[in-house]
Coordinates of C-alpha atoms in Angstrom, one line a residue:
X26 CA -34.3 -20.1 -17.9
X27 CA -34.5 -22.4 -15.1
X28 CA -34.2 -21.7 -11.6
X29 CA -30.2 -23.4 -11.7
X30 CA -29.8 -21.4 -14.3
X31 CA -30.6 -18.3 -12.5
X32 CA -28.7 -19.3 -9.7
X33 CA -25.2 -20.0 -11.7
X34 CA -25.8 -16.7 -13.2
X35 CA -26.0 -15.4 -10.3
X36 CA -22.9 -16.8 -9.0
X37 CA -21.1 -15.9 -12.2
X38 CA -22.2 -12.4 -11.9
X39 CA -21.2 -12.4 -8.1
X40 CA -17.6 -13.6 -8.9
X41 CA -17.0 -11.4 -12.1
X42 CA -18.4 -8.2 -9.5
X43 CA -15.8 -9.3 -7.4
X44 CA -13.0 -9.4 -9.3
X45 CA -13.3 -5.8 -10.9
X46 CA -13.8 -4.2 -7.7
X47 CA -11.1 -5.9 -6.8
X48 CA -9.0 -5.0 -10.0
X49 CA -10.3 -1.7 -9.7
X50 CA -9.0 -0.8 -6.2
X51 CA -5.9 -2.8 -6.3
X52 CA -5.1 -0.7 -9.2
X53 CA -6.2 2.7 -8.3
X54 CA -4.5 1.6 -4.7
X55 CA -1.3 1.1 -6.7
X56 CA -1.2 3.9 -9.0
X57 CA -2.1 6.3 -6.2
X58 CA 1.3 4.9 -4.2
X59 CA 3.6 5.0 -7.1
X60 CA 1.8 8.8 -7.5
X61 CA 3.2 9.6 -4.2
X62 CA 6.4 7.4 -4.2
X63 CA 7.4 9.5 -7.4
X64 CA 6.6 12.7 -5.7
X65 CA 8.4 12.1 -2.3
X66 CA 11.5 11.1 -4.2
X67 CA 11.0 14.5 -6.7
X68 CA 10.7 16.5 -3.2
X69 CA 14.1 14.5 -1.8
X70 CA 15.8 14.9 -4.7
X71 CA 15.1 18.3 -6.0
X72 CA 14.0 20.1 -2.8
X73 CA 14.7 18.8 0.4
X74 CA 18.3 17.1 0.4
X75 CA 19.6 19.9 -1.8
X76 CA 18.5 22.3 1.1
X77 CA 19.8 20.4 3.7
X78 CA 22.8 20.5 1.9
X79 CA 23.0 23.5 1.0
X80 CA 22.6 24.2 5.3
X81 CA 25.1 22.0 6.1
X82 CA 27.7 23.1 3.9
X83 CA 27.1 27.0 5.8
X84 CA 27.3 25.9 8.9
X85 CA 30.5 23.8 8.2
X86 CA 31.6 27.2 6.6
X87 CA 31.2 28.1 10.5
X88 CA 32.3 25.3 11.9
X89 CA 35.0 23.9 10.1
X90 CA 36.5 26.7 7.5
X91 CA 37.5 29.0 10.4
X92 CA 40.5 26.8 11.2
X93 CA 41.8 27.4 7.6
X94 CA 41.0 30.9 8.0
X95 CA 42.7 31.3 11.5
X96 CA 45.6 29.3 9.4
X97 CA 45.6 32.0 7.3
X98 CA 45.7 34.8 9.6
X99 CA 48.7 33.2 11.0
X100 CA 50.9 32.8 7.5
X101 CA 49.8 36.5 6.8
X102 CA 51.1 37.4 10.5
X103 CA 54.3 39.9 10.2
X104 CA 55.4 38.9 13.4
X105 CA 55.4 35.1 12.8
X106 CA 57.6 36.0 9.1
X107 CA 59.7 38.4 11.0
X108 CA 60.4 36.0 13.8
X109 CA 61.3 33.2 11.1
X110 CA 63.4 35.7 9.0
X111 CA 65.6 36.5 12.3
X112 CA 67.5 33.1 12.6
X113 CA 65.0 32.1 15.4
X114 CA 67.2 33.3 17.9
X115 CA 64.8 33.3 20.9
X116 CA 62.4 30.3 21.2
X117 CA 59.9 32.0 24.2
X118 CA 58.8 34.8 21.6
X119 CA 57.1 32.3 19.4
X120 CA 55.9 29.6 21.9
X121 CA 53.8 32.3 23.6
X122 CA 52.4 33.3 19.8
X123 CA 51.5 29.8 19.6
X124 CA 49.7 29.3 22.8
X125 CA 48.1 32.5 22.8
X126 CA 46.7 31.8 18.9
X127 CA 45.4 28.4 20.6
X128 CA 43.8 29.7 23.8
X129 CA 42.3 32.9 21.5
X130 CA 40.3 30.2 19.5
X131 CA 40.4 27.5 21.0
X132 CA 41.9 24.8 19.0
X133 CA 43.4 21.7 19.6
X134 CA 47.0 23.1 19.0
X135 CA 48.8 25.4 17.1
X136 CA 52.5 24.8 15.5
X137 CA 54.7 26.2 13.4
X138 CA 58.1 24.3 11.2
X139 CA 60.3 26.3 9.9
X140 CA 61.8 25.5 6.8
X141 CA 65.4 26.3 7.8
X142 CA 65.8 24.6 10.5
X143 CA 63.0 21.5 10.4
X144 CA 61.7 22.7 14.0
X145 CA 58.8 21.8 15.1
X146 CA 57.7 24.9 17.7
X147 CA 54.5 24.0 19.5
X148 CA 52.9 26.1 22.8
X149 CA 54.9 23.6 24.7
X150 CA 58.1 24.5 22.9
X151 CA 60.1 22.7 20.2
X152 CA 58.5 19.6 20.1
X153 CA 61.2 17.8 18.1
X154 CA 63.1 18.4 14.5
X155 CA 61.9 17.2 11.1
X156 CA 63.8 14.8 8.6
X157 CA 63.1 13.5 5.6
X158 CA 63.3 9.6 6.4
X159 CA 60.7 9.5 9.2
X160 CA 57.2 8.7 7.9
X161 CA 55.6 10.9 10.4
X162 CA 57.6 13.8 8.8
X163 CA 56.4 13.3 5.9
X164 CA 53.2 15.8 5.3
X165 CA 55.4 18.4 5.6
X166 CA 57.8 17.4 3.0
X167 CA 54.4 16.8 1.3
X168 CA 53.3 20.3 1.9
X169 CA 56.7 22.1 0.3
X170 CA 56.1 20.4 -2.8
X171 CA 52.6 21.6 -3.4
X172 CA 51.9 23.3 -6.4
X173 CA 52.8 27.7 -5.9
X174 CA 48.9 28.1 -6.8
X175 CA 47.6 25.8 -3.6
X176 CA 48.3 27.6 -0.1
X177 CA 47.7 24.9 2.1
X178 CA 46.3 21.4 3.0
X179 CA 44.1 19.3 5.2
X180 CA 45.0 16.1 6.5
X181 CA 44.0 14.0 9.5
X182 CA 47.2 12.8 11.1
X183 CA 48.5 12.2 14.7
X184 CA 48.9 15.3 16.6
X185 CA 53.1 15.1 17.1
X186 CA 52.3 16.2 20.4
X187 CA 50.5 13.6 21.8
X188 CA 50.7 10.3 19.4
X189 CA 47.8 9.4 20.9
X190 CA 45.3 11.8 19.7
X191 CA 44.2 11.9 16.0
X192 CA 43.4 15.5 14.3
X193 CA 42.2 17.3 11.6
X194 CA 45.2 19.5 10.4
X195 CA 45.3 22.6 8.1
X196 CA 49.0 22.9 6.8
X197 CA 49.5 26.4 5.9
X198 CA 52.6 27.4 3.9
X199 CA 54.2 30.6 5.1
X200 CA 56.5 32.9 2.9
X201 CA 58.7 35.7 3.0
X202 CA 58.6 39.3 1.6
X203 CA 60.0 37.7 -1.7
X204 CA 57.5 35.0 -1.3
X205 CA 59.9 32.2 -0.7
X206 CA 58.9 29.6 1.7
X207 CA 60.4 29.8 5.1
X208 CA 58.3 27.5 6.6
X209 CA 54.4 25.9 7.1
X210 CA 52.0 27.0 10.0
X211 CA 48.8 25.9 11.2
X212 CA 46.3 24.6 13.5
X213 CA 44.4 21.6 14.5
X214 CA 41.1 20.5 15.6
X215 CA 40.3 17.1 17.5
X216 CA 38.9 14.7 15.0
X217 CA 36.6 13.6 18.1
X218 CA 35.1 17.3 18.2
X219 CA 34.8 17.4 14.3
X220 CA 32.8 13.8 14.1
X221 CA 30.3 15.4 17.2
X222 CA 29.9 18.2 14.7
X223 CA 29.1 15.8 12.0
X224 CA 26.3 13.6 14.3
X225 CA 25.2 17.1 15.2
X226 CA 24.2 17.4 11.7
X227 CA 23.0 13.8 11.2
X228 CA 20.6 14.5 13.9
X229 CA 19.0 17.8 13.1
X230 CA 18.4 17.0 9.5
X231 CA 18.0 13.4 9.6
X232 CA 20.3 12.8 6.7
X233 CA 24.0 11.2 7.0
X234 CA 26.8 13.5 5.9
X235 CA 30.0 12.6 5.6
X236 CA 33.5 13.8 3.6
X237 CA 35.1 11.7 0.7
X238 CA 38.5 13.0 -0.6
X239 CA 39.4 13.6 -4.4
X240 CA 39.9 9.8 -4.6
X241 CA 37.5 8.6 -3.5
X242 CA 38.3 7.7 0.3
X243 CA 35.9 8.5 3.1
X244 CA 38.3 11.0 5.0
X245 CA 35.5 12.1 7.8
X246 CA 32.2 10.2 9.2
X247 CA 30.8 10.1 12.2
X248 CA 30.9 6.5 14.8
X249 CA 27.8 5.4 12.7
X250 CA 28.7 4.9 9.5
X251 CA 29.4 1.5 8.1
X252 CA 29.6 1.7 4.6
X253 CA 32.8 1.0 2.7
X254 CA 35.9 3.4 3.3
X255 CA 35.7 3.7 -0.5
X256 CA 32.4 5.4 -3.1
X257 CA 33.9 2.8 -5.7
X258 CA 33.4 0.3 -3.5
X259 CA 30.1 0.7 -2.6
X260 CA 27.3 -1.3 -4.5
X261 CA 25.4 1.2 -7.0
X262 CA 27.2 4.2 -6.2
X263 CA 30.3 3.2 -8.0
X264 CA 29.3 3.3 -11.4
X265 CA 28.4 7.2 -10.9
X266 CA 31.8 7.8 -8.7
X267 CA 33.7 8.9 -11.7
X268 CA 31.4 11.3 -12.6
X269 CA 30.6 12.4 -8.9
X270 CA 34.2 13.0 -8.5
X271 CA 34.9 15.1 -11.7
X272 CA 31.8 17.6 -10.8
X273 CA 31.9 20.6 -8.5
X274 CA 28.6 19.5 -7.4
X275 CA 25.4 16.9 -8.4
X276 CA 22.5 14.9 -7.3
X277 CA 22.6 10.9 -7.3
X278 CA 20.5 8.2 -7.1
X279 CA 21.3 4.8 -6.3
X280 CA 20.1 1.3 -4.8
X281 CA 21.8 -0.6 -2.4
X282 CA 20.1 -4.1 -1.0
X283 CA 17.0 -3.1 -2.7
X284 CA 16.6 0.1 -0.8
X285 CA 16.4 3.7 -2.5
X286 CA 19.1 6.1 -1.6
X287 CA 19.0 10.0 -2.8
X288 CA 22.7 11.5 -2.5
X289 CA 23.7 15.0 -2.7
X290 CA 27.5 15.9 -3.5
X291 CA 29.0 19.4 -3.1
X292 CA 32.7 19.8 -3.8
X293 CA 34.3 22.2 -0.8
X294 CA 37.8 23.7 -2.0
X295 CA 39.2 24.7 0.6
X296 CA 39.4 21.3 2.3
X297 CA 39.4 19.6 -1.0
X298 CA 37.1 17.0 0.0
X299 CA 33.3 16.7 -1.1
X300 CA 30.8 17.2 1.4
X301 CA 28.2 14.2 1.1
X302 CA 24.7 14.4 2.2
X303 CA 22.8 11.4 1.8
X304 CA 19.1 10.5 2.5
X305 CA 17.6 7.2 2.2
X306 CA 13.7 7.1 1.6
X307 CA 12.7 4.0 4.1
X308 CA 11.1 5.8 6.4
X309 CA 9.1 8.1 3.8
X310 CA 8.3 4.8 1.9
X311 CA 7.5 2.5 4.8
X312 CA 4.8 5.1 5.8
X313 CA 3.8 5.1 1.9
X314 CA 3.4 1.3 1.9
X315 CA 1.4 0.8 5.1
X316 CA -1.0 3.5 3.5
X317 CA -0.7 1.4 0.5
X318 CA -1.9 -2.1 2.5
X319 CA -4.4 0.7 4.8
X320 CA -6.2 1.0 1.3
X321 CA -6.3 -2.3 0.1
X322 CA -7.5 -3.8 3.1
X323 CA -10.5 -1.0 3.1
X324 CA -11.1 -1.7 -1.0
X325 CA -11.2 -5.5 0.3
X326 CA -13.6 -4.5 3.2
X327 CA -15.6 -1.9 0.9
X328 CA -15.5 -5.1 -1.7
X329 CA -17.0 -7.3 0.8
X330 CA -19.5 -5.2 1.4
X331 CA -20.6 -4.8 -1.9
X332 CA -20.9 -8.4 -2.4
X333 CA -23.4 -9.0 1.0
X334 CA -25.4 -5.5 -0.7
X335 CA -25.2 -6.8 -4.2
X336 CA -25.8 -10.4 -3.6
X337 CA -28.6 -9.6 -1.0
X338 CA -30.4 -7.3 -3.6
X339 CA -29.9 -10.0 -6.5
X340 CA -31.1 -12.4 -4.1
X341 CA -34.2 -10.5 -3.8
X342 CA -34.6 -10.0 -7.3
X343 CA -34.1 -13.4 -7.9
X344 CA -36.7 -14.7 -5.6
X345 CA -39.1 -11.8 -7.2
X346 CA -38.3 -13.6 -11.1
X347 CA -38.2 -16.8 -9.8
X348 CA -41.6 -16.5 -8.1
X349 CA -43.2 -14.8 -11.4
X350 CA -41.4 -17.5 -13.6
X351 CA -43.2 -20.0 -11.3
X352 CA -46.6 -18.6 -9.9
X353 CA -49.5 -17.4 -11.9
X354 CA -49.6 -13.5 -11.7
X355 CA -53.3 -13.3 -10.5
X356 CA -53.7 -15.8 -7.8
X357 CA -50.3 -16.7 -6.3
X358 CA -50.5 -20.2 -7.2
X359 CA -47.9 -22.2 -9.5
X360 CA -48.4 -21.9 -13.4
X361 CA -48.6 -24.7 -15.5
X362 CA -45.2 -24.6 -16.8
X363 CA -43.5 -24.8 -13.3
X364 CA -46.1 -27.4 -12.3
X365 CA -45.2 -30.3 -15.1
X366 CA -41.7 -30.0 -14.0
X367 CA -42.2 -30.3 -10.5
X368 CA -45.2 -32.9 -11.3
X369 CA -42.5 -35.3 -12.8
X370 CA -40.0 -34.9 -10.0
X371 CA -42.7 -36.1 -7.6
X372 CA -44.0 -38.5 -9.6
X373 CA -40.4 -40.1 -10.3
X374 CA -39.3 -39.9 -6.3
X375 CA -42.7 -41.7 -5.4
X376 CA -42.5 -44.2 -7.6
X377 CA -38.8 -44.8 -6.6
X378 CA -39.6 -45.0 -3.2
X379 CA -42.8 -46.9 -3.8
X380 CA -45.2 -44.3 -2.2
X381 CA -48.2 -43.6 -4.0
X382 CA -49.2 -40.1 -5.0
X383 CA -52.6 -38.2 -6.0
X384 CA -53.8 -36.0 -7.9
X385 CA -57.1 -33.5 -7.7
X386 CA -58.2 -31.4 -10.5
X387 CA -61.0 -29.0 -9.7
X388 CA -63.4 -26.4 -11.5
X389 CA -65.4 -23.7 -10.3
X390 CA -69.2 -24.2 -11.0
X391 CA -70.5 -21.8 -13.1
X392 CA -67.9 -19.4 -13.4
X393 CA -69.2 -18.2 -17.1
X394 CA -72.2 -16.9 -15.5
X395 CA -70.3 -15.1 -12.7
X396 CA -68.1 -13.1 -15.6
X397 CA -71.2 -12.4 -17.2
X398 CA -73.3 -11.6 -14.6
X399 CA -70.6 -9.4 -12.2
X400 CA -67.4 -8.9 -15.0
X401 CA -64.2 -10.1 -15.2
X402 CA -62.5 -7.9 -12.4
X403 CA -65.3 -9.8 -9.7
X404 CA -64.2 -13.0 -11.3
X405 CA -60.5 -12.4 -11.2
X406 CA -61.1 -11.8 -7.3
X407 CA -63.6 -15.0 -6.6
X408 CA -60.4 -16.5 -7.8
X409 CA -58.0 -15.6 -5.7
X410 CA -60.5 -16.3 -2.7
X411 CA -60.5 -20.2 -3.9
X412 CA -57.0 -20.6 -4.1
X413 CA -56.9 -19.0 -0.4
X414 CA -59.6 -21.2 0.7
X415 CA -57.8 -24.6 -1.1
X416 CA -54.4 -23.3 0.2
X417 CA -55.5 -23.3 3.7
X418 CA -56.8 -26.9 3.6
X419 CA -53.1 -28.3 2.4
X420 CA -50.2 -30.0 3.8
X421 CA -47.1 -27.6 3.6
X422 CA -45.5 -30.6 0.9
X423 CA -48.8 -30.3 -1.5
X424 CA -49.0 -28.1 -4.7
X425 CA -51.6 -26.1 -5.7
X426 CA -51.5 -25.1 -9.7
X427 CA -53.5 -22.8 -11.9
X428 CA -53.6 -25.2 -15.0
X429 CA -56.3 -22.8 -17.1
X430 CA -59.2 -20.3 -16.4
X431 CA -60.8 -21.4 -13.3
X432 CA -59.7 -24.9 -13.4
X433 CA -57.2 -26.0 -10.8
X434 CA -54.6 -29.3 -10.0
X435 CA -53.3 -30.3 -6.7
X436 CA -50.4 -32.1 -6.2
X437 CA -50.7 -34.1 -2.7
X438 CA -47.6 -36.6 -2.5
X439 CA -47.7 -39.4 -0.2
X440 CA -51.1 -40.2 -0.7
X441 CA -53.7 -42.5 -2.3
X442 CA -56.7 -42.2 -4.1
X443 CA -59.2 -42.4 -0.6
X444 CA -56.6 -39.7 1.4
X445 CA -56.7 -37.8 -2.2
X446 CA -60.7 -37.6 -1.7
X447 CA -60.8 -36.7 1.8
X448 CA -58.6 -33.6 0.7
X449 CA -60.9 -32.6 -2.3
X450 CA -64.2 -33.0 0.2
X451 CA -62.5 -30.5 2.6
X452 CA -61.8 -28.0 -0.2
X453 CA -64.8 -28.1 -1.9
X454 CA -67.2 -28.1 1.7
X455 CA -64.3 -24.7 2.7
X456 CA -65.6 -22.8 -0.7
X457 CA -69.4 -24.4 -0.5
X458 CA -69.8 -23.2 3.0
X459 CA -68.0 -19.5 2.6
X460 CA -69.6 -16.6 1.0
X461 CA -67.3 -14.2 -0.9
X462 CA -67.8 -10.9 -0.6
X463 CA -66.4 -9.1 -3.8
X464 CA -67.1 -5.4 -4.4
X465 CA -69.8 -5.7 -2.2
X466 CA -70.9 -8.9 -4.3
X467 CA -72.0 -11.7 -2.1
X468 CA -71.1 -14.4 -4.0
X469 CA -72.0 -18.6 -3.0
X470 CA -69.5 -20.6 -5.1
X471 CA -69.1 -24.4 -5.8
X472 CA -66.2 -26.7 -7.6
X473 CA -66.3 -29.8 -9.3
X474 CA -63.6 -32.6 -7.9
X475 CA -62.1 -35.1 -10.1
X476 CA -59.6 -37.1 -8.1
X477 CA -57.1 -40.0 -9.4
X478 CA -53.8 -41.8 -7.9
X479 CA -50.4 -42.2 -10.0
X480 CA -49.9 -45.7 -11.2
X481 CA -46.9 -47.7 -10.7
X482 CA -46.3 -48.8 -14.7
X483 CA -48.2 -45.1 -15.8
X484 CA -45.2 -43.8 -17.4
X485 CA -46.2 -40.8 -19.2
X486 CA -47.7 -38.0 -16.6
X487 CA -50.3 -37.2 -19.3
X488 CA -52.2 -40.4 -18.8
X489 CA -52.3 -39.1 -14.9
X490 CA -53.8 -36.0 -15.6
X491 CA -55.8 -37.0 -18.0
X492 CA -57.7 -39.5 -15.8
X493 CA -58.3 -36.9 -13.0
X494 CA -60.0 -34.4 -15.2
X495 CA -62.3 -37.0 -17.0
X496 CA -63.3 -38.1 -13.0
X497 CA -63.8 -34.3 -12.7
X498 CA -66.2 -34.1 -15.8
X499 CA -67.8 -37.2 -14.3
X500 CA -68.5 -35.4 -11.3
X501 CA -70.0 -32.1 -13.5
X502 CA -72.3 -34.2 -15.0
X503 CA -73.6 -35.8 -11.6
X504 CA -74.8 -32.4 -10.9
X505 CA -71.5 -30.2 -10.3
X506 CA -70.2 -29.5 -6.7
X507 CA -68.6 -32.7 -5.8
X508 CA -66.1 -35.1 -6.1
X509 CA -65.1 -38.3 -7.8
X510 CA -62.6 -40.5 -8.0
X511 CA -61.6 -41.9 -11.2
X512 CA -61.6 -46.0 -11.8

């Protein structure tokens, strides 16, 4: 494999390490989310909303029942049935019942009609008389013909009073010893106070509660709410209305302008409106998603790092194969199959740009008789010392190659046949003139030079070579340890 070829592997490798880890965390990121988006909604629907449900209703059992209950107290009251039963011959006896019932628990007002005479008797007195054509009059005509089995009503309705102030009334019908109607009592509560009581919940549980009526109408919510006044009218709640409104009680789910909503109806009879608690999960699941990007920007940081680590370490590795692809193993210089690629690259650019190039091949003197006489290991290191001596005497641009045994080519581009000599003498004077001390071996070497220059029409690289080392063997047999240039 070539070096390019190492290198687009290693590119290909780097890109397909990329991708998984990036698969890999983007989908552990996203499973672990949807994980925890399925809990949080399990916990809001099955635990937390029903609780907070189940809290509101009992303090709107304290709250908001004991004006049905005082109702009742007062349709049970002997004195308020014995008053009625007497003709209502003295006004004063039930006005001060009346205002003394409203100061004792502090309602908004307190009234009673009797069903004789269509008077409307208030703490202030007899507020006015009844009929049957005015449309204000009307809940009470409302109230007689509710079925024997129902007691009593709420409605929200102008106080008769004062026009001006709107209130939650419970219309209780009041009977005689023969349980005949003689008339309906009650009290009222401000629907201002009632809608504080409501934001009083919103705030403590951070859900919004609100009351629908049997047909679906919202008959009590609080200054915040802006939905629409009716559940069939509200996007993805209406198709589960019907149902919702035929149950005593039930959890929902439902999606309105892509958000998640969790909804929690309880049916409260003695109002006879459901009592609607209703969560919506943005906050839970914005918290979820920034968590969500939090990971995927550390799985892209932990990627990243990855990459430098893996491509630095490949890098190396690469280098290391690349290096023993190239170099001979024993003395660090090229091999020959590195060398006749990089020969013909050089010899094609110089003879492109017209610049001549050289070539030296060199032999060690002798070097049977140094395997013989000291072994192969002593050998191996005299060796290493030439190519260190020859190295030294280079340009940074020339190529030093192992081509067999102890024979030797360098490549010196940019240079003739004369330069090529100069570069050969200097070699072959570094290793005459330096003793090598091997195992405590003194060893006096010597190397043969054959020098010749490319030719502009010499095609095949061969012919190049092939020159140099027959001016080498010319210089053997001239009596070894020196150089010559071939003709």
């Amino acid at each position: 494999m070539s070096i390019s070829q190492l290198g687009g592997s290693k590119q290909k490798f780097i890109l397909v390490l990329s991708i998984l880890l990036l698969c890999s965390f983007c989908l552990t990121s996203w499973l672990s989310y949807q994980v925890a988006y399925h809990s949080m909604s399990q916990q809001i629907e099955t635990n937390h909303l029903p609780l907070t449900s189940d809290t509101v209703y009992s303090e709107i059992q304290q709250d908001l029942l004991q004006p049905i209950f005082i109702s009742s107290l007062m349709a049970q009251d002997t004195f308020l049935r014995d008053w009625a039963l007497h003709q209502e011959t003295e006004v004063e006896p039930i006005v001060r019942y009346l205002s003394t019932i409203q100061q004792r628990y502090h309602t908004v007002t307190t009234f009673f009609v009797s069903n004789q005479t269509l008077r409307y008797y208030h703490p202030k007195g007899v507020i006015k008389t009844l009929s049957p054509d005015e449309p204000n009059d009307a809940w009470y005509f409302r109230v007689q013909q509710l079925p024997k089995t129902q007691d009593y009503e709420t409605n929200i309705d102008y106080d008769t009073a004062d026009p001006t102030r709107t209130t939650v009334f419970v219309n209780y019908k009041v009977y005689d010893y023969k349980h005949n109607l003689i008339g309906v009592t009650g009290v009222g509560l401000n629907v201002t106070l009632v809608k504080k009581l409501i934001s009083l919940y919103q705030q403590r549980y951070q859900r919004s509660v609100y009351f629908i009526d049997p047909e679906g109408n919202v008959a009590l919510s609080d200054e915040h709410y802006r939905g629409p006044r009716n559940i069939y009218q509200r996007p993805g709640l209406s198709e589960q209305a019907k149902t919702l409104l035929s149950s005593p009680s039930g959890r929902y789910q439902f999606k309105q302008d892509n958000l998640q909503f969790y909804l929690n109806a309880r049916y409260i009879p003695e109002f006879n409106w459901y009592l609607m608690v209703e969560q919506q999960d943005a906050p839970a699941a914005k918290q979820l998603k920034q968590i969500l990007w939090i990971n995927l920007l550390i799985s892209l940081l932990v990627t990243f790092i990855v990459l430098i680590v893996a491509n630095f370490t490949i890098g190396n590795y690469q280098r290391r194969l690349e290096k023993l692809a190239s170099t001979d193993k024993l003395t660090g210089a090229f091999n020959r199959q590195s060398f006749e690629t990089q020969l013909e690259q050089v010899i094609d650019i110089q003879h492109r740009s017209n610049s001549p190039c050289s070539l030296v091949i060199f032999d060690v003197d002798h070097f049977k008789a140094i395997n013989d006489q000291y072994g192969h290991l002593v050998g191996d290191e005299a060796l290493k010392h030439i190519v260190a001596l020859a190295t030294e005497q280079l340009r940074g641009s020339d190529i030093i190659c192992r081509w067999g045994g102890e024979e030797f080519i360098v490549l010196l581009p940019n240079c003739d046949a004369s330069a090529a000599f100069e570069v050969a003498e200097k070699i072959r004077l570094a290793i005459k003139h330096t003793t090598v001390c091997v195992n405590g071996n003194e060893l006096q070497l010597s190397i043969s030079c054959g020098i010749a220059q490319a030719k502009s029409h010499e095609v095949f690289v061969n012919l190049l070579i092939n020159r140099a080392d027959q001016a080498m063997y010319s210089a053997k047999r001239n009596g070894r340890n020196c150089s010559e240039i071939a003709p």
